[in-house]
Amino acid sequence: MRPAPLVVRLLPMLMIVIGVVLEALTPASITASPLFAAAPLLAAPFYTFRNTALIGFVSLLAVFGLDLADETLSRPAPITEIATVLTVSGLALFINQVLHRSGQRLASARIIAETAQRAVLPSPAAQIGGLHIAARYEAAQRDAFIGGDLFAVLDTPFGVRLVVGDVRGKGLEAVGMVAVAVGAFREAAEQESSLEGVAERLERAITREKTRRGDLDAFEGFITAVIAEIPAGGTELKLVNRGHPSPLLLFADGSVRALDPSEYGLPLGMGDLGAWPDRADPFRYPPGSTLLLYTDGLTEARNAEGVFYDPGSRLHGRIFPGPEAMLDALVGDVIVHTGGGSTDDMALLAVSRPIEGQPVRRTMRVIP
């Protein structure tokens, strides 16, 4: 049997039993043949092919046995009932096979989706350039694997560079833009000496993609993003913010600081609206602290009263042994806050600069 509630799995046999009881206790003019015919149809979506055939056989046997006991097999009506149950049983077996093949195609589609996610948004290594890394993609739609949020981390000659972004729109168009943005970032991060140069390369790549599409996205498509650079061995980081929620910096003592830019830039792909130069803002990034970058699916998660989730206040005073534990707690806390999960996709990227010889600290769960 395929997974289904116990009552649903027992219903086909229960209908046959009820049909037999009705036939035995009611006059011959009252027939329960619809119950016998419905039993294999109910079994088709939830039973295996063999068990669906068995239900059909039991239904057919019940009709034949009752007519034989009543000595009515020579009449037209009982013969019609037997033919009906036989025909419906054959139809149930056909439906069972169609559903089985559909399930196989769905499983294949899930595998393809998982492969596409790993190709477009591969999970970063746990350690890059001496930093501890953790990433998480939480899709709002059940069984979805990738959407319009993106992240990438790369160890470059200029330090560890990373990006977190959110594409306007949903569906395959957004996924295509994610692939373009991540590909452009990987190339630019390796070649551009400044973070401003990386942002400019991304701007040109998104603009080219919009022009190539030549549809509505050519006028309205954009990506909000934060691009970061963490030089090796230093105690600072640099950020370029293109209209994206400000990252958070969690210090070793549990305090939290929002890394607001001196000036927000336009989202990527909107450069034709103005020529504001990018500015990389420096921020203190001491050992023992963790940088958290996220998309607006986190801050727009609301509870039953309509209150938005505030990661800064929820994380304040919490201490975690590493970025993975922090993201586990954060995702769990969003589920508690919303009563089931966010209504928007959510990409999270946490980067910790460890203290040499730092003892492992016990994780404090983030709960209301």
Coordinates of C-alpha atoms in Angstrom, one line a residue, residues 119-120 136 145 173 182 202 234 265 277 291 322 325 337 354 357:
A119 CA 24.5 23.4 -9.7
V120 CA 23.2 27.0 -9.3
R136 CA 20.7 27.7 4.2
F145 CA 14.1 23.6 -4.0
E173 CA 12.6 33.6 -14.9
V182 CA 26.0 33.9 -9.4
L202 CA 27.3 42.4 -11.7
G234 CA 42.5 41.3 9.1
G265 CA 22.9 51.9 -3.8
P277 CA 28.9 55.3 -7.6
L291 CA 28.4 37.9 10.0
G322 CA 29.3 28.1 15.2
A325 CA 24.1 26.1 15.1
H337 CA 7.2 33.0 15.2
P354 CA 36.9 32.0 15.0
G357 CA 41.9 28.2 21.0

